[in-house]
GROMACS .gro file of C-alpha atoms in nm:
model
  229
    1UNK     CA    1  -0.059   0.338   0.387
    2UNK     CA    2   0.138   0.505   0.650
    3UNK     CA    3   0.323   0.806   0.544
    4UNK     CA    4   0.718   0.822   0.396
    5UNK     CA    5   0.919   1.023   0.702
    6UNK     CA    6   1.203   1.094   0.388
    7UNK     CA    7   1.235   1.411   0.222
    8UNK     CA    8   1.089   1.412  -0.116
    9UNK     CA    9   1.106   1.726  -0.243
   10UNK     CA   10   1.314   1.829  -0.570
   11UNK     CA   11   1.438   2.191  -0.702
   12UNK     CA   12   1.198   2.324  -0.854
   13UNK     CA   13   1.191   2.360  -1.306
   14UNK     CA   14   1.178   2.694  -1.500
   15UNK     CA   15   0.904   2.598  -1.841
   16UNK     CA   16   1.076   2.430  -2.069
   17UNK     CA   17   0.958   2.330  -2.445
   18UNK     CA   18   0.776   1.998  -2.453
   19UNK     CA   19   1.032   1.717  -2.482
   20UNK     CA   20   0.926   1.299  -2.546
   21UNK     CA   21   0.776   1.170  -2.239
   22UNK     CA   22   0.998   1.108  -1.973
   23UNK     CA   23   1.040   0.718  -1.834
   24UNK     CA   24   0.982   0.602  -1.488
   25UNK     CA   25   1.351   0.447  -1.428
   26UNK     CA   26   1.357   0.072  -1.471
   27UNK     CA   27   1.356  -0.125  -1.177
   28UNK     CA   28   1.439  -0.524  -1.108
   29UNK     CA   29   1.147  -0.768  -1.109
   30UNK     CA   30   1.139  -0.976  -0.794
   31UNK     CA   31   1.064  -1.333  -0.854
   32UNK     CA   32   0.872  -1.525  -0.620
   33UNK     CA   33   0.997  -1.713  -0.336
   34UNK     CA   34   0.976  -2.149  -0.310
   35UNK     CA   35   0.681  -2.247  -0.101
   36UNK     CA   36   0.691  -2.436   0.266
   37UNK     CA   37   0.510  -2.737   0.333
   38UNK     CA   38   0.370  -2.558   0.623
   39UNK     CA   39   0.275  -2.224   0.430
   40UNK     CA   40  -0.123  -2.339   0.341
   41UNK     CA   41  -0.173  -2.349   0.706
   42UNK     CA   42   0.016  -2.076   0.827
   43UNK     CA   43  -0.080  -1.829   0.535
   44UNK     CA   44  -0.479  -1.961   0.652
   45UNK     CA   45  -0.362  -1.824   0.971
   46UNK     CA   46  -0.246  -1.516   0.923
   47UNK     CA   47  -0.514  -1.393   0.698
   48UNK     CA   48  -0.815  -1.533   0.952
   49UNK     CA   49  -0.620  -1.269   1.223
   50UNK     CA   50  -0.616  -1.015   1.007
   51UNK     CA   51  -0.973  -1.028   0.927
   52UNK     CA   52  -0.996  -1.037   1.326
   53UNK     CA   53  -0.753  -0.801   1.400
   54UNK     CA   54  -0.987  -0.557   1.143
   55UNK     CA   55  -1.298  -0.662   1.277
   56UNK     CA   56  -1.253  -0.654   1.619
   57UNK     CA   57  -0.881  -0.445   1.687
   58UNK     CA   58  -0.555  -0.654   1.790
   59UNK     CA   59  -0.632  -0.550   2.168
   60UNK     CA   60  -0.947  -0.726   2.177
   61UNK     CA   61  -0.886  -1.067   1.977
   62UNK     CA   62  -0.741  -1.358   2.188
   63UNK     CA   63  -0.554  -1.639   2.083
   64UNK     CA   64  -0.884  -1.842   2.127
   65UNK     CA   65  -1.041  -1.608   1.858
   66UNK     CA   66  -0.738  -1.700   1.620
   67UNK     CA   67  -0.775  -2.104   1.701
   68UNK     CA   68  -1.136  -2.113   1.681
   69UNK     CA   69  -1.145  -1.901   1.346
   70UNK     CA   70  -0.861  -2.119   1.177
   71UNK     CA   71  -1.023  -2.437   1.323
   72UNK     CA   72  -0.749  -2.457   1.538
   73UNK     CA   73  -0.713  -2.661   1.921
   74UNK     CA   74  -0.601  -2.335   2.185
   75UNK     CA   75  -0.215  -2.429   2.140
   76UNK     CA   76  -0.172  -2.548   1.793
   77UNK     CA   77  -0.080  -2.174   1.641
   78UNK     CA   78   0.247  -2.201   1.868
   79UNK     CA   79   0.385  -2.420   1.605
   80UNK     CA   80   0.390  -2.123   1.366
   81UNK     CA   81   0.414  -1.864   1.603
   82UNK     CA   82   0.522  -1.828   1.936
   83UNK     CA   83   0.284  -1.535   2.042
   84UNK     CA   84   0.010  -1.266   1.905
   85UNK     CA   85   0.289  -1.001   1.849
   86UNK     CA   86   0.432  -1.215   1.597
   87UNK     CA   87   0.092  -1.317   1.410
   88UNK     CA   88   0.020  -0.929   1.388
   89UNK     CA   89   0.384  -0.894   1.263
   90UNK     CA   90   0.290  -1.136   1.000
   91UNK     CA   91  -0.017  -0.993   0.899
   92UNK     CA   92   0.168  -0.680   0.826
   93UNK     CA   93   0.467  -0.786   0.642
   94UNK     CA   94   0.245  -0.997   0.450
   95UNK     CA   95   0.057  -0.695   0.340
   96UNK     CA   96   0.337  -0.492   0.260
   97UNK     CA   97   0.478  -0.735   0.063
   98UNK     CA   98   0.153  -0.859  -0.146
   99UNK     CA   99   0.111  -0.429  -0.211
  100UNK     CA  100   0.459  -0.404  -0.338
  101UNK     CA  101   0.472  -0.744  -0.580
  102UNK     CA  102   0.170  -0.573  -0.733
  103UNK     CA  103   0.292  -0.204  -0.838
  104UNK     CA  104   0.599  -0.366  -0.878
  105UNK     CA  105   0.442  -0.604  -1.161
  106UNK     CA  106   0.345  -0.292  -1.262
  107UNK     CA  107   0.567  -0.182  -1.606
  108UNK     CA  108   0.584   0.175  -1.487
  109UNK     CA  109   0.869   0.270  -1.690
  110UNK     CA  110   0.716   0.207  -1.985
  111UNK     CA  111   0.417   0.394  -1.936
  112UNK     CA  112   0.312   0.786  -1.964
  113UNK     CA  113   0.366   0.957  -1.583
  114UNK     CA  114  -0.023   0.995  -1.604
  115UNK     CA  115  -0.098   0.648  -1.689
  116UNK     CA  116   0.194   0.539  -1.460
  117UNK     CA  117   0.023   0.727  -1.187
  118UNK     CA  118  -0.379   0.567  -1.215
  119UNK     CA  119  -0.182   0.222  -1.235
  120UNK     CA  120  -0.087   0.281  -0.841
  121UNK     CA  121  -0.403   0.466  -0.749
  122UNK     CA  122  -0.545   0.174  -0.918
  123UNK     CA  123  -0.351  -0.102  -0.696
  124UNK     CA  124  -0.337   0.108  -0.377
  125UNK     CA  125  -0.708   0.092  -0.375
  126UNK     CA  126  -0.763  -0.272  -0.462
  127UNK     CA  127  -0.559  -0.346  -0.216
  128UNK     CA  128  -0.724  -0.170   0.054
  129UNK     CA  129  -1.096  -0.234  -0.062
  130UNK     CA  130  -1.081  -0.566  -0.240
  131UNK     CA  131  -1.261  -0.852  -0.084
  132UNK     CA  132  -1.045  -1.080   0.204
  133UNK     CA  133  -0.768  -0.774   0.159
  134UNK     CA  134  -0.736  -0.730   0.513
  135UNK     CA  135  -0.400  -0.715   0.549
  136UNK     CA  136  -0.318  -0.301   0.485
  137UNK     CA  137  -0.647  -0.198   0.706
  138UNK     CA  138  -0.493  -0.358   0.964
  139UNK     CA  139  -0.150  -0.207   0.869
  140UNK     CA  140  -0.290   0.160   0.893
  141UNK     CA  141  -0.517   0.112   1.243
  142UNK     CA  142  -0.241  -0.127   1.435
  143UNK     CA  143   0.056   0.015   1.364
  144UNK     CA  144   0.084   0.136   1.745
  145UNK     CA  145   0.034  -0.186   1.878
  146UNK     CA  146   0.370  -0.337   1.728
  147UNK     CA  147   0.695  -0.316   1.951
  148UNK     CA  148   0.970  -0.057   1.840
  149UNK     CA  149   1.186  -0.317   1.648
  150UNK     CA  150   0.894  -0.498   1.456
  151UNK     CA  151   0.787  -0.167   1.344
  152UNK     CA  152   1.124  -0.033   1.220
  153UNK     CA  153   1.064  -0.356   0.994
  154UNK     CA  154   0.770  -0.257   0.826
  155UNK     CA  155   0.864   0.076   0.832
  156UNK     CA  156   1.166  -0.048   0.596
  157UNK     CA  157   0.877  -0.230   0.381
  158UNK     CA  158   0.662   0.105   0.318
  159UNK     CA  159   0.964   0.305   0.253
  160UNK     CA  160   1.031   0.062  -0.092
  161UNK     CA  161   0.674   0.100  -0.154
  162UNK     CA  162   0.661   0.478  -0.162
  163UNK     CA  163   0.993   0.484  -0.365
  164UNK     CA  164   0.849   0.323  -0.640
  165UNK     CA  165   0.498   0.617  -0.580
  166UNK     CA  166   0.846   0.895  -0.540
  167UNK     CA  167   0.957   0.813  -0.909
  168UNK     CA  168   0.655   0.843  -1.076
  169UNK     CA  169   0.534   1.199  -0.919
  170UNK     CA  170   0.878   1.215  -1.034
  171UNK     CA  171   0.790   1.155  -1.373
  172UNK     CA  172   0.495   1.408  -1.343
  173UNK     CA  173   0.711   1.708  -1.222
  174UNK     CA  174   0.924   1.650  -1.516
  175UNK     CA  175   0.657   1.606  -1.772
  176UNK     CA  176   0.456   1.961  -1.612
  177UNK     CA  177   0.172   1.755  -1.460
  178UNK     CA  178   0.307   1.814  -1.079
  179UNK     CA  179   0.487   2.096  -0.937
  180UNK     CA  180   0.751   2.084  -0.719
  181UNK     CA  181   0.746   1.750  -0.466
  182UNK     CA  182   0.696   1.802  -0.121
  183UNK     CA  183   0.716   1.641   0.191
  184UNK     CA  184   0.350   1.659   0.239
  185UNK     CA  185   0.232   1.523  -0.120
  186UNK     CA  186   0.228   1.214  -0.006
  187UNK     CA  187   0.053   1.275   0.347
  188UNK     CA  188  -0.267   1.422   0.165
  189UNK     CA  189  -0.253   1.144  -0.160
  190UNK     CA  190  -0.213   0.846   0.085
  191UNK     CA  191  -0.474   1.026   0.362
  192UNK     CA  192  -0.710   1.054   0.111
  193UNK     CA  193  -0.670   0.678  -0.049
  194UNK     CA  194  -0.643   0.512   0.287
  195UNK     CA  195  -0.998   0.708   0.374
  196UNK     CA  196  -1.179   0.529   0.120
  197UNK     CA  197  -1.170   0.209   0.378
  198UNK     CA  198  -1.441   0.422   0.600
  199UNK     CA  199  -1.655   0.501   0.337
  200UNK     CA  200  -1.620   0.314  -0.083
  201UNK     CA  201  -1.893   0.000  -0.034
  202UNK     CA  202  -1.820  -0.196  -0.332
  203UNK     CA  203  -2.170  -0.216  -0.531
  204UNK     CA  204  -2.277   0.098  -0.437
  205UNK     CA  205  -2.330   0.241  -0.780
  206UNK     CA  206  -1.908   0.254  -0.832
  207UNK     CA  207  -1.636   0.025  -0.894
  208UNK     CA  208  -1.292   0.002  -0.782
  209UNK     CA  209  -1.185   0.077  -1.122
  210UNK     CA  210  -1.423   0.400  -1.174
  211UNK     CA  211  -1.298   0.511  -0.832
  212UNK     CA  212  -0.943   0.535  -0.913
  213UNK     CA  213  -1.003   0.688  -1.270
  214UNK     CA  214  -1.230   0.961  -1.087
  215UNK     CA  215  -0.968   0.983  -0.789
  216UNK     CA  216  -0.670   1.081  -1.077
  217UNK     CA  217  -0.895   1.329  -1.228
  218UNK     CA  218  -0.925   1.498  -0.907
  219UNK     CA  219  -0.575   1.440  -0.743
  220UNK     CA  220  -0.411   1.582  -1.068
  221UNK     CA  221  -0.687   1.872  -1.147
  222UNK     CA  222  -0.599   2.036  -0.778
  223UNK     CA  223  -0.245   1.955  -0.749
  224UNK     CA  224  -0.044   2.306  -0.902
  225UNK     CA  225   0.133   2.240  -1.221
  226UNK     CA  226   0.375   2.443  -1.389
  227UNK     CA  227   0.094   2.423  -1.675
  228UNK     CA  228  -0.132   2.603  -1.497
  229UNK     CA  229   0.091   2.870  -1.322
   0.00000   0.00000   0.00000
């Protein structure tokens, strides 16, 4: 997903003896919002564009493309939305919100840092290489075809998601499996689980579950700890 712009770095420790596991802080469950008569429709709508908007780039799918994919007469989408800049809007915020209900249903403060830590990798890459999960693909690729003010929106949406990635490589400074944060953690962890979209082909010899377990392994083997200094 795209990258934080906000400073996450922390001072850095001196060793310290071993003390209990430290928590991820608690934070508020959401709870879900009343459906809309009109959201079957509308939600068919936005995830048919997104599959377009992946397959074939926002630039080169026409409203006709939309209509005819949602089974749609030319004009009908206009009801819901009143042009393609708001459909690709939608197709975003959708996303960001379906990636943050799920690591926030996540109990990450009552879980180990380490644990804590697979549990995102885990959801970061369902989300991006589950079947119909179109939505963040087209978040990561389309970003620069959204107008300044739609973007500062989803910007506002990835910024809660990374807080919640923020306190747990929190959680592993503190318990010695991370060093010190820095501003470009998050540029090579997300680079790296965003690339799997060019190359993981689910039933290739790997699940989406081995994948994350091996992509942990590696992330927290080469990232410098203060228990290897």
């Amino acid at each position: 997903m795209p990258e934080s712009k906000k400073n996450t770095s922390v001072p850095a420790t001196v060793t310290k003896p071993k003390a209990s596991r430290p928590a991820v802080p608690v934070r508020p469950r959401k709870q879900a919002q009343p459906k809309t008569d009109d959201e079957g429709p509308r939600n068919e709508l936005i995830a048919k564009s997104a599959r377009l908007f992946r397959e074939k780039g926002y630039e080169k799918t026409t409203v006709r493309d939309i209509a005819a994919a949602v089974g749609m007469q030319a004009g009908s989408w206009f009801y819901h939305f009143k042009t393609k800049q708001e459909i690709l809007v939608a197709v975003m915020e959708q996303g960001m919100r379906r990636s943050l209900q799920d690591i926030e249903a996540i109990s990450v403060q009552s879980l180990p840092p380490r644990e804590a830590f697979r549990q995102l990798v885990l959801a970061h890459l369902k989300t991006l290489l589950a079947p119909h999960h179109d939505f963040i693909p087209v978040l990561l690729y389309e970003g620069r075809s959204l107008d300044k003010a739609e973007r500062a929106k989803i910007v506002a949406l990835t910024n809660r998601y990374e807080a919640i990635w923020d306190e747990v490589i929190d959680a592993l400074h503190r318990s010695g499996d991370w060093a010190m944060p820095t501003k470009l953690d998050k540029l090579f962890l997300f680079g790296s689980l965003n690339w799997t979209t060019q190359w993981f082909r689910a039933g290739a010899g790997m699940t989406i579950e081995e994948l994350a377990d091996q992509t942990v392994a590696f992330l927290l083997r080469t990232a410098p700890t203060k228990r290897n200094k």
